[in-house]
Short mmCIF file of C-alpha atoms and ligand atoms in Angstrom, two decimals:
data_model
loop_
_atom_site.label_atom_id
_atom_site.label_comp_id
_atom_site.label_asym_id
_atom_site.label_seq_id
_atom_site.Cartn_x
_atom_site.Cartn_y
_atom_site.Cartn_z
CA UNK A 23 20.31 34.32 150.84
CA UNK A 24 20.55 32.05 154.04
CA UNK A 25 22.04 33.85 157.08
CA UNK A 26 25.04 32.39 158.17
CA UNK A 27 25.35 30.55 161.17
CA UNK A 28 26.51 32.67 164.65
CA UNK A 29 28.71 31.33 167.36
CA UNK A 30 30.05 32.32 170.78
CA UNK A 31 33.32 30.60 171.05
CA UNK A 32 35.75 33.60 172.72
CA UNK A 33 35.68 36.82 173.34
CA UNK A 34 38.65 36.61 170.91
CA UNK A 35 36.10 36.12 168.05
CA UNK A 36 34.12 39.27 168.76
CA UNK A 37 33.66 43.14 167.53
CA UNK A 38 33.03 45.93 169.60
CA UNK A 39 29.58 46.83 168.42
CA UNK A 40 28.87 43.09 168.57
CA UNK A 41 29.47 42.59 172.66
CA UNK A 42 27.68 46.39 172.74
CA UNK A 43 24.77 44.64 170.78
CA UNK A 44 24.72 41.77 173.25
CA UNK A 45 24.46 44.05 176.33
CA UNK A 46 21.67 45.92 174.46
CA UNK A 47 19.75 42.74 174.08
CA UNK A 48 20.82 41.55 177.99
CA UNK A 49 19.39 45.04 179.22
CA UNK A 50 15.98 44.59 177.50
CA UNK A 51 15.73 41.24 178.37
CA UNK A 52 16.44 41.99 181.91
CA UNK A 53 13.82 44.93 182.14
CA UNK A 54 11.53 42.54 180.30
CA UNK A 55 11.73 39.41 182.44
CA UNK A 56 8.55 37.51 183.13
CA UNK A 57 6.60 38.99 180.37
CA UNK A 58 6.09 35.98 177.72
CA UNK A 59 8.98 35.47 174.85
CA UNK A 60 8.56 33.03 171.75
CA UNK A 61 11.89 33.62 170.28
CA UNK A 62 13.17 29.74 171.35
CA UNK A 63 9.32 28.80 170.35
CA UNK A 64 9.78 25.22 168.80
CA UNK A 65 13.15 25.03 169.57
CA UNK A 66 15.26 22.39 171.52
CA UNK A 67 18.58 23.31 173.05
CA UNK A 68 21.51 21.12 174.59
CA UNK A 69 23.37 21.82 177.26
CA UNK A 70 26.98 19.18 176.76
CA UNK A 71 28.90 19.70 180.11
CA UNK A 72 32.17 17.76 180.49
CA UNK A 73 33.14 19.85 183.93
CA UNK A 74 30.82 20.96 187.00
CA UNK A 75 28.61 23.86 186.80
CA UNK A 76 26.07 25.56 189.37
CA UNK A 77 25.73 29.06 187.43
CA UNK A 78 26.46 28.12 184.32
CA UNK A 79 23.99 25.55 183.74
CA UNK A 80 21.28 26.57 185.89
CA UNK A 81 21.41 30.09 184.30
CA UNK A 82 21.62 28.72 180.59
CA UNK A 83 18.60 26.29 181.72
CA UNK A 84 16.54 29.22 182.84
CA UNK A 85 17.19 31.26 180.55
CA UNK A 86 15.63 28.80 177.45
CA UNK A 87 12.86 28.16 179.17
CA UNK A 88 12.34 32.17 179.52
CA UNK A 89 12.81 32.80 176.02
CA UNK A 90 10.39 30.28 175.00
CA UNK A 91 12.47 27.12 174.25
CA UNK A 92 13.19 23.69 175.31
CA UNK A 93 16.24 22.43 177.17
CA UNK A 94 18.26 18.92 177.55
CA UNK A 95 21.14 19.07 179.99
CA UNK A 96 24.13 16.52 178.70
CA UNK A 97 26.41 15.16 180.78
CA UNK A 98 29.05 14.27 178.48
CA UNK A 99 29.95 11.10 180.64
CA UNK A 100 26.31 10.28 180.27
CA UNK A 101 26.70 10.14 175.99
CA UNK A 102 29.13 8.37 173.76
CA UNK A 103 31.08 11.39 173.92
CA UNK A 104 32.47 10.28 177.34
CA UNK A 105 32.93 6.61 175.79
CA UNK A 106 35.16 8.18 173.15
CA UNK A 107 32.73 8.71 170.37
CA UNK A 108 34.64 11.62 167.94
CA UNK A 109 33.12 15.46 168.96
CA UNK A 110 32.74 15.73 165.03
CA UNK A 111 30.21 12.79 165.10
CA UNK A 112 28.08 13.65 168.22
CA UNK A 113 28.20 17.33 166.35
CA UNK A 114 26.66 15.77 163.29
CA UNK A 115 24.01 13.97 165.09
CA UNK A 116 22.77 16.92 167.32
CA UNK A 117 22.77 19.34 164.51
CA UNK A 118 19.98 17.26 162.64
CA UNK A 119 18.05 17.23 166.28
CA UNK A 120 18.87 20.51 168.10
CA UNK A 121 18.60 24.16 167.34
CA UNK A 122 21.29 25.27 169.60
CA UNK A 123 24.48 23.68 171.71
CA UNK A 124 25.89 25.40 174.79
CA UNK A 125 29.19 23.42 175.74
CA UNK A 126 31.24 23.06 178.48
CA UNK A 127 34.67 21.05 178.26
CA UNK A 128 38.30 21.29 178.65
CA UNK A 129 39.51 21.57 174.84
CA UNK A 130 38.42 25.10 172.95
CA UNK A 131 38.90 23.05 169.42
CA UNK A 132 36.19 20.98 170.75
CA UNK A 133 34.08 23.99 170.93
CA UNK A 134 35.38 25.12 167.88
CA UNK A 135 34.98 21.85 165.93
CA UNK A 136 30.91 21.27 167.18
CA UNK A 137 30.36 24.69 166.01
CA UNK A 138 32.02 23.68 162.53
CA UNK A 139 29.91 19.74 162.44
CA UNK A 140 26.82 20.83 164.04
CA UNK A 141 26.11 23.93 161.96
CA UNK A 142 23.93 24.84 164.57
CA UNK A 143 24.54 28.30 167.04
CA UNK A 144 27.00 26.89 169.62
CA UNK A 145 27.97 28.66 173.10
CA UNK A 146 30.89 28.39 175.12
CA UNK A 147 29.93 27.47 178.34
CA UNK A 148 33.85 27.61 179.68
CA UNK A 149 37.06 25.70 178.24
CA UNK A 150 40.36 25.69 179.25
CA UNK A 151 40.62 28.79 177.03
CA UNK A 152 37.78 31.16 177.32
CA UNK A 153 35.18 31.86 179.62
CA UNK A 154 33.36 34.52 177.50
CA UNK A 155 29.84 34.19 178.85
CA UNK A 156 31.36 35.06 182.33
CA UNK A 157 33.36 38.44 180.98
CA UNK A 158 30.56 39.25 178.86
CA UNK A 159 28.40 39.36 181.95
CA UNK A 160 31.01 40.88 184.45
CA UNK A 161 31.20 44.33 182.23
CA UNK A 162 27.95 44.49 181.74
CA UNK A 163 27.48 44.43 185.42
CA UNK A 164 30.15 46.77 186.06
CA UNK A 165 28.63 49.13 183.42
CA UNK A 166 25.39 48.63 185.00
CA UNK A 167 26.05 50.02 188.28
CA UNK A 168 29.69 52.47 187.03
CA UNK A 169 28.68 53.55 183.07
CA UNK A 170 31.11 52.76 180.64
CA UNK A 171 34.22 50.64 181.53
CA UNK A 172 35.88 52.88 178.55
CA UNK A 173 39.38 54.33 180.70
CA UNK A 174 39.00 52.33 183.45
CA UNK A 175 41.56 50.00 185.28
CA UNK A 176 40.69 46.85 185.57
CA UNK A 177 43.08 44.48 188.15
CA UNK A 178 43.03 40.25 187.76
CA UNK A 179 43.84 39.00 191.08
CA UNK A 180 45.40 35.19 191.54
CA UNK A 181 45.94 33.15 188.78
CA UNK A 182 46.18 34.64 185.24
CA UNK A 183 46.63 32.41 183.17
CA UNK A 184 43.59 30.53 183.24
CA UNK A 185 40.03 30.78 181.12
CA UNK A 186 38.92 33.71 183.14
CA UNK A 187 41.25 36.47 182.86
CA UNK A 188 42.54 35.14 179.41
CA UNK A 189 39.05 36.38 178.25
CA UNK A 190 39.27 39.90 179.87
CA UNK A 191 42.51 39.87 178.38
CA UNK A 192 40.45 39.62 174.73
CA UNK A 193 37.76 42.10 176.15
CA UNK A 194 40.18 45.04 176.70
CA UNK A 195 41.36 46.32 173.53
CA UNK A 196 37.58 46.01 172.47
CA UNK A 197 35.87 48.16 175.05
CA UNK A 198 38.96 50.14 175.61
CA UNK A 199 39.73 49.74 179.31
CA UNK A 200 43.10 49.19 181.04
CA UNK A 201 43.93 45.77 182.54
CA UNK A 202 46.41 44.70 185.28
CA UNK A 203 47.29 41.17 185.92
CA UNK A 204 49.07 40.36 189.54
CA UNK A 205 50.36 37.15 189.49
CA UNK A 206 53.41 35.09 190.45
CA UNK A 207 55.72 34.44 187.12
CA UNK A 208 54.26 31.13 186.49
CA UNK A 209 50.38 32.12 186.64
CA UNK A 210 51.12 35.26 184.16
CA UNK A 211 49.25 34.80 180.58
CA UNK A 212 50.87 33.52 177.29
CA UNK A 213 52.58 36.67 176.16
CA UNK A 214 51.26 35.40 172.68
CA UNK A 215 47.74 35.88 174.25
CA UNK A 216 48.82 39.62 175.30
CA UNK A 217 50.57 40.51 171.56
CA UNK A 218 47.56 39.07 170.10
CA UNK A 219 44.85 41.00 171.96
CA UNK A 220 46.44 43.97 171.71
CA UNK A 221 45.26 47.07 174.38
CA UNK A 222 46.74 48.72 177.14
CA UNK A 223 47.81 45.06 179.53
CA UNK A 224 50.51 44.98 182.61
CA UNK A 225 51.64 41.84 183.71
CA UNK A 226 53.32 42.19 187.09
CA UNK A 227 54.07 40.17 190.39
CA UNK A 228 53.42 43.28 192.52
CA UNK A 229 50.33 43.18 193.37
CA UNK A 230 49.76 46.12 195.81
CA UNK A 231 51.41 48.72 192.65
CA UNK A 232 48.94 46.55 190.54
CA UNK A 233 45.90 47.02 192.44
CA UNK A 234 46.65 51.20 193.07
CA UNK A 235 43.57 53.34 191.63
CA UNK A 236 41.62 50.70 190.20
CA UNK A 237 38.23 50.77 189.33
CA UNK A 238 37.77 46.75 189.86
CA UNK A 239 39.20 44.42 191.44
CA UNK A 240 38.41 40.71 190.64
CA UNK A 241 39.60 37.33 191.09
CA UNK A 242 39.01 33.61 189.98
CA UNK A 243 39.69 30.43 191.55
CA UNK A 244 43.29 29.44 192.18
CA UNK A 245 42.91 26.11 191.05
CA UNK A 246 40.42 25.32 188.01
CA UNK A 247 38.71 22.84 187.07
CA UNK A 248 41.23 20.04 185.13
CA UNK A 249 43.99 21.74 187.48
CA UNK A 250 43.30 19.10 190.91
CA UNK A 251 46.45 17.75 190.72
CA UNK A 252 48.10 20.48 191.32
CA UNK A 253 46.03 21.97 194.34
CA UNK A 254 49.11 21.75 196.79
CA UNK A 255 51.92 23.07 194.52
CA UNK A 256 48.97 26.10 193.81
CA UNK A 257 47.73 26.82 197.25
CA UNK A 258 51.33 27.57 198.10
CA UNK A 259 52.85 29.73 194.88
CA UNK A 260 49.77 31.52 194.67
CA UNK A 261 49.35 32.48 198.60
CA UNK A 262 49.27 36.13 199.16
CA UNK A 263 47.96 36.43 195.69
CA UNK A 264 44.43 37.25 197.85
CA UNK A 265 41.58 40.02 197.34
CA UNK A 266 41.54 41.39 201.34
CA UNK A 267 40.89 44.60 202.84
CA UNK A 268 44.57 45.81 202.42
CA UNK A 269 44.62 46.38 198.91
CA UNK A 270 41.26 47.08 198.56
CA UNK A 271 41.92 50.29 200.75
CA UNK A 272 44.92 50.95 197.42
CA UNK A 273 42.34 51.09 194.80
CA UNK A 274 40.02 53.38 194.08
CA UNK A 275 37.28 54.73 196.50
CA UNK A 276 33.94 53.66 195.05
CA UNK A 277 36.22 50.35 193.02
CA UNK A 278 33.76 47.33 192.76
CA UNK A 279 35.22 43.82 193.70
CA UNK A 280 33.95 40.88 191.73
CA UNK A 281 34.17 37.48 191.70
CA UNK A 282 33.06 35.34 189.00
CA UNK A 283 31.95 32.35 191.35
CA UNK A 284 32.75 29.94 193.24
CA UNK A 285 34.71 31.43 196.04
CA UNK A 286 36.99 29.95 198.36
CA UNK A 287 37.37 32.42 201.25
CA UNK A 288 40.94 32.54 202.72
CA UNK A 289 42.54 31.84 199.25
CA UNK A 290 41.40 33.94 196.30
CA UNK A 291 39.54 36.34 198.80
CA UNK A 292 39.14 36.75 202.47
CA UNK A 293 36.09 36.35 204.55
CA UNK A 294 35.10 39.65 205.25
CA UNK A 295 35.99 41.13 201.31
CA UNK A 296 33.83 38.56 200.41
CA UNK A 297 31.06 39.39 202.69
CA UNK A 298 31.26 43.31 201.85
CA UNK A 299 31.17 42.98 198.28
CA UNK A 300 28.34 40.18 197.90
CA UNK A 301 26.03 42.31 197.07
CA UNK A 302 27.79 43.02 193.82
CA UNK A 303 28.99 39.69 193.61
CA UNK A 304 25.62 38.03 193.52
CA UNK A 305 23.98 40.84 191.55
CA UNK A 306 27.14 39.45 188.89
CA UNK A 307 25.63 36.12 189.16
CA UNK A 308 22.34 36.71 188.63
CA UNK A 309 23.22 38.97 185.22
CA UNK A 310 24.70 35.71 184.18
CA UNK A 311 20.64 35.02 183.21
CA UNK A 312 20.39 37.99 181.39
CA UNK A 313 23.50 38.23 179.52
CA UNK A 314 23.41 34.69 178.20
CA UNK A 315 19.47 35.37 176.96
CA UNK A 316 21.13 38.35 175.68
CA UNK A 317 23.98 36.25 173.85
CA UNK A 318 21.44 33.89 172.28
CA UNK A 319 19.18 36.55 171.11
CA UNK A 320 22.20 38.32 169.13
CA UNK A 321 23.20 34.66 168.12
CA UNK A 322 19.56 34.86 166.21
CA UNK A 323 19.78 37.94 164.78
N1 CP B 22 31.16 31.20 187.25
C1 CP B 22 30.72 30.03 186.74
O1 CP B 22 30.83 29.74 185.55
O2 CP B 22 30.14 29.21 187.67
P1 CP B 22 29.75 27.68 187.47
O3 CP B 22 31.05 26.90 187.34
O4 CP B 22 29.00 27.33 188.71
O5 CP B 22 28.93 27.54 186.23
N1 NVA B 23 38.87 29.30 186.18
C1 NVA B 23 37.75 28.58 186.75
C2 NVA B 23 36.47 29.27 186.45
C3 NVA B 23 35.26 28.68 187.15
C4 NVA B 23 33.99 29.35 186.76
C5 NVA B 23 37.75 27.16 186.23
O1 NVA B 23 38.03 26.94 185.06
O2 NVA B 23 37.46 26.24 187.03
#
């Protein structure tokens, strides 16, 4: 019987023992780096980006190459996609070309619909939705340098209602850890999100009861990509709404802060929070390697 074709669009979409699976995979693939690996052998991957990337795309390019594949980089302005040709079509084409897609664009039914068309393993590189390569690989850091994020707290910072923490929102019934969100009313989630996801999840505009005993700390951008127009209207609901040294004396001792990249010091987190966390911060980025070679190796399993 033919296998069935494996995705990453969401977190949303995932089992427990599958993300444990992944982070198995990551973790050998880490330890293993730089020794020759033919799983992508013959293979030709795209890379369809709609929205900037320095991480995302530099890590997904690196990654095929390490694992024995080729790798095309897509600007989707650059295609007919960008001149209005339908998802479903470009879909069609590349799945008679390609062996895998790793997209990045505003719409998750986009993702959702390649993934149906191409019938080829497609990744979600970040929509408007989901960022699930980025919470994938922020656990498994955390786990890397804590052990199991099973009973701990986990506080979003900033703006939580966007792709980031919508994703840990998905991630915490699954691997069992608590989650705060501090936000101002009108950057808390979809409470449909919450219900759906299920766990143990506080919204709340309090951010210093919010950020009390918690293991990590993290924050996102306050304004995302697609969200330009509002920069003004964001800068000034969402000030105060920072990671700084303050609360970061509330939480826990030994808490980790993370940030999932970029940073823009003075809003989302100060200067000096920054500074004293980068080492964690940049160790974060680099898993993003790992974890996605990790993700593609489950998605070939
Ligand atoms: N964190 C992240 O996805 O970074 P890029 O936008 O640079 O890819
Ligand atoms: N929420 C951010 C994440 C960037 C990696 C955005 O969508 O721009």
């Amino acid at each position: 019987m033919r296998k069935s074709v494996k995705h990453l669009l969401g977190i949303e979409q995932l089992t427990t023992t599958e993300i444990e699976n992944i982070f198995h995979r990551a973790s050998i693939l880490k330890s293993e780096r730089g020794q020759p690996n033919t799983l992508l052998t013959g293979q030709t991957w795209a890379l369809i980006f709609s929205k900037s990337s320095t991480r995302t795309r530099v890590s997904f390019e690196v990654g095929i190459r390490e694992l024995g594949g080729s790798v095309m980089f897509l600007n989707s302005q650059d295609i007919q996609l960008g001149r209005g040709e339908p998802i479903k079509d470009t879909a069609r084409v590349l799945g008679r070309m390609i062996h895998g897609a790793v997209i990045r664009t505003f719409a998750q039914q986009d993702v959702v619909d390649f993934a149906n068309f191409s019938a080829i393993p497609t990744i979600n590189a970040l929509t408007d939705d989901e960022h699930p390569c980025q919470i994938l690989t922020d656990i498994f850091t955390y786990q890397e340098k804590r052990g199991s994020i099973r009973g701990k707290v986990v506080t979003f910072v900033g703006d939580a209602a966007c792709n980031v923490p919508v994703s840990w929102i998905y991630a915490a019934a699954k691997l069992g850890f608590e989650l705060r969100l501090a936000a101002p009313k009108n950057y808390q989630p979809d409470p449909a999100i919450i219900k759906r996801a299920g766990g143990k999840i506080h919204c709340t505009e309090d951010l210093a009861s919010a950020v009390q005993g918690s293991d990590l700390l993290y924050t996102d951008v306050w304004i995302s990509m697609g969200k330009e127009a509002e920069s003004a209207q964001r800068i000034k609901e969402l000030a105060g709404y920072q990671i700084n040294e303050t609360y970061i004396q509330l939480a826990k001792p030994d808490a980790l802060v993370m940030h999932c990249l970029p940073a823009y010091r003075g809003k989302e987190i100060s200067e000096e929070s920054f500074e004293a966390n980068a080492q964690t911060i940049f160790d974060q980025a680099e898993n993003r390697l790992h974890v996605q070679k990790g993700i593609i190796s489950w998605l070939l399993s």
